[in-house]
Amino acid sequence: MTVSAHDVAAVLRERLPGLTGLKLHKLLYYTQAHHLAAAGEPLFAESVLAWDKGPVVGALWTAEKNGDAPPPRRPLAGGQLNIVDYVVSRYGELTGPDLMHLTHGETPWKTANATRDPGGSVRIRNEWMRDYFRDEPHDEGEVWFTREKVAELTAGAEERLRAAGPPDPASNDRLWAFFDEQLGGSRA
C-alpha cells in the first residue's frame, strides 16, 4: 500500500525531533529509493524532484510552504516502518548539507540534474532510484559517513594545509569561478 509523503515525513519527524527541511527531503528521497529497491514499488505517491540543493518532494515542500493542512494521516505498515528505521539508522546522524552533498554524488540525482536548468526542477525517476540502490553494492553492514567516519577522513587536514603553504590567489579565483558557474552565480 502506497502512502503519502506527508505520512512518511510525520514518522521521520517523530524519529528525529528538530528535523530541518533540507534534511527531511533528503531522508524522504532515501526512504523512497530504499523502498523501491527492496519492494519494487514506491513507498509514497509523490514525485521526488532534483532541485539545486538535491532531491525534494516538491508537492510536500509546496504544501508546507503554503501552510496547507496535511491530509489525514495514515499509519505505515511494518515493512514501511522498517525502511524508515533503516534510513534513520543509516543517514540520521548526518546533517542536511552532508546529505545534500551525498545525494549530489549519486546517479539518480546526477541523471536528473543533467537535464535541469539552474533553479529548475526535474523529476528523479523511480526506476533510477530503484536500480541504483538495488544494483550498487552499498551495504557491507556499516553506516555510511557517520560523524566519526568524516572525522577520520578529515583528520590531519589542517596540518596538510599548513604544509602546503599559503594558497595561490589565482587558484582561489579559479575555484570561485568554478563554484559560481556550478551554483548559477550564487556563493550561498
XYZ file of C-alpha atoms in Angstrom:
188
model
C 0.000 0.000 0.000
C 1.442 3.346 -1.083
C 1.145 6.126 1.495
C 1.615 9.878 1.296
C 4.939 11.670 1.680
C 3.153 13.550 4.498
C 2.767 10.221 6.350
C 6.435 9.344 5.924
C 7.529 12.869 6.881
C 5.484 12.626 10.097
C 7.276 9.400 11.065
C 10.685 10.869 10.219
C 9.907 13.906 12.382
C 8.905 11.613 15.254
C 12.155 9.671 14.919
C 14.334 12.778 14.539
C 12.897 15.727 16.523
C 14.059 19.093 15.204
C 14.486 17.754 11.666
C 15.261 20.569 9.210
C 13.504 20.852 5.868
C 16.713 20.199 3.934
C 17.423 17.012 5.868
C 13.778 15.884 5.755
C 13.659 15.948 1.967
C 16.919 14.051 1.594
C 15.649 11.396 4.023
C 12.385 11.187 2.068
C 14.450 10.561 -1.069
C 16.340 7.775 0.700
C 13.170 6.174 2.081
C 11.633 6.195 -1.385
C 14.811 4.846 -3.007
C 15.387 2.061 -0.488
C 11.716 1.060 -0.565
C 11.827 0.913 -4.374
C 14.961 -1.246 -4.193
C 13.537 -3.580 -1.546
C 9.860 -3.818 -2.551
C 9.923 -2.814 -6.217
C 7.226 -0.199 -5.671
C 7.097 3.360 -4.338
C 6.631 3.997 -0.631
C 4.769 7.252 -1.319
C 2.927 8.524 -4.377
C 4.500 11.979 -4.722
C 7.408 12.527 -7.103
C 10.953 13.215 -5.945
C 12.467 16.127 -7.846
C 16.031 17.289 -8.453
C 16.450 20.856 -7.183
C 19.603 22.908 -6.709
C 20.177 21.551 -3.190
C 19.352 17.959 -4.083
C 16.248 15.769 -4.028
C 12.999 17.324 -2.816
C 9.424 16.049 -2.654
C 8.029 19.126 -4.392
C 4.367 18.593 -3.508
C 5.169 18.300 0.212
C 7.552 21.252 0.140
C 4.945 23.447 -1.580
C 2.130 22.343 0.745
C 4.208 23.070 3.851
C 5.476 26.381 2.466
C 1.877 27.468 1.800
C 0.689 26.254 5.215
C -1.747 23.768 3.683
C -3.246 21.293 6.133
C -1.800 17.822 5.592
C -4.148 15.050 4.505
C -5.452 12.750 7.246
C -2.547 10.699 8.490
C -2.401 7.031 7.606
C -0.202 4.640 9.575
C 2.714 2.998 7.833
C 2.775 -0.805 7.640
C 5.515 -2.805 9.364
C 7.710 -3.162 6.273
C 7.363 0.534 5.504
C 8.392 1.427 9.051
C 11.374 -0.907 8.712
C 12.550 1.090 5.676
C 12.118 4.377 7.555
C 14.033 2.998 10.538
C 16.780 1.686 8.238
C 17.132 5.114 6.609
C 17.182 6.857 10.009
C 19.868 4.485 11.272
C 21.948 4.809 8.101
C 21.646 8.541 7.399
C 20.072 10.097 10.510
C 23.317 11.328 12.089
C 24.230 13.332 9.003
C 23.307 16.994 8.612
C 21.165 18.391 5.817
C 24.255 19.727 3.982
C 26.015 16.349 4.451
C 23.039 14.615 2.840
C 22.853 17.220 0.077
C 26.479 16.522 -0.850
C 25.922 12.783 -0.617
C 22.880 12.855 -2.926
C 24.715 15.068 -5.421
C 27.244 12.273 -5.887
C 24.651 9.586 -6.634
C 23.485 8.530 -10.091
C 19.728 9.209 -9.701
C 20.230 12.880 -8.838
C 23.082 13.320 -11.327
C 20.961 11.797 -14.135
C 18.039 14.138 -13.433
C 20.304 17.112 -12.841
C 21.972 16.663 -16.245
C 18.808 17.974 -17.939
C 17.828 20.513 -15.275
C 18.244 24.256 -15.730
C 19.771 26.097 -12.735
C 16.958 26.936 -10.343
C 14.711 24.477 -12.162
C 13.230 21.133 -11.300
C 13.353 17.699 -12.956
C 11.718 14.511 -11.701
C 14.046 11.798 -10.421
C 12.509 8.709 -11.950
C 11.591 5.849 -9.652
C 13.423 3.322 -11.807
C 16.661 5.313 -11.477
C 16.400 5.188 -7.691
C 15.332 1.520 -7.680
C 18.118 0.382 -9.972
C 20.831 2.422 -8.275
C 20.005 1.299 -4.759
C 19.271 -2.282 -5.781
C 22.279 -2.808 -8.046
C 25.005 -0.812 -6.325
C 26.979 -2.650 -3.625
C 26.268 -0.086 -0.894
C 25.783 -2.117 2.224
C 28.518 -4.013 3.966
C 26.762 -3.736 7.309
C 28.085 -0.327 8.283
C 26.574 3.132 8.174
C 27.987 5.463 5.535
C 29.653 8.663 6.611
C 28.934 8.828 10.277
C 30.373 11.841 12.085
C 33.160 9.551 13.264
C 33.940 8.468 9.678
C 34.008 12.076 8.484
C 36.345 12.952 11.383
C 38.571 10.016 10.442
C 38.688 11.035 6.782
C 39.475 14.668 7.579
C 41.958 14.018 10.401
C 45.161 15.906 9.772
C 43.649 18.204 7.143
C 44.812 21.372 8.927
C 48.389 20.077 9.111
C 48.314 19.171 5.414
C 47.043 22.653 4.554
C 49.784 24.303 6.614
C 52.423 22.074 4.991
C 51.159 23.050 1.541
C 51.905 26.715 2.275
C 49.828 29.795 1.550
C 47.180 29.437 -1.131
C 47.778 30.822 -4.580
C 45.285 33.702 -5.047
C 44.922 32.843 -8.739
C 43.848 29.289 -7.905
C 41.297 30.673 -5.427
C 39.857 32.890 -8.177
C 39.595 29.878 -10.494
C 37.927 27.875 -7.746
C 35.369 30.622 -7.011
C 34.673 30.984 -10.744
C 34.001 27.235 -10.924
C 31.625 27.404 -7.927
C 29.870 30.440 -9.364
C 29.357 28.581 -12.625
C 28.053 25.466 -10.836
C 25.778 27.430 -8.490
C 24.443 29.852 -11.069
C 26.377 32.855 -9.794
C 25.483 32.388 -6.134
C 28.064 31.581 -3.476
C 25.334 30.793 -0.922
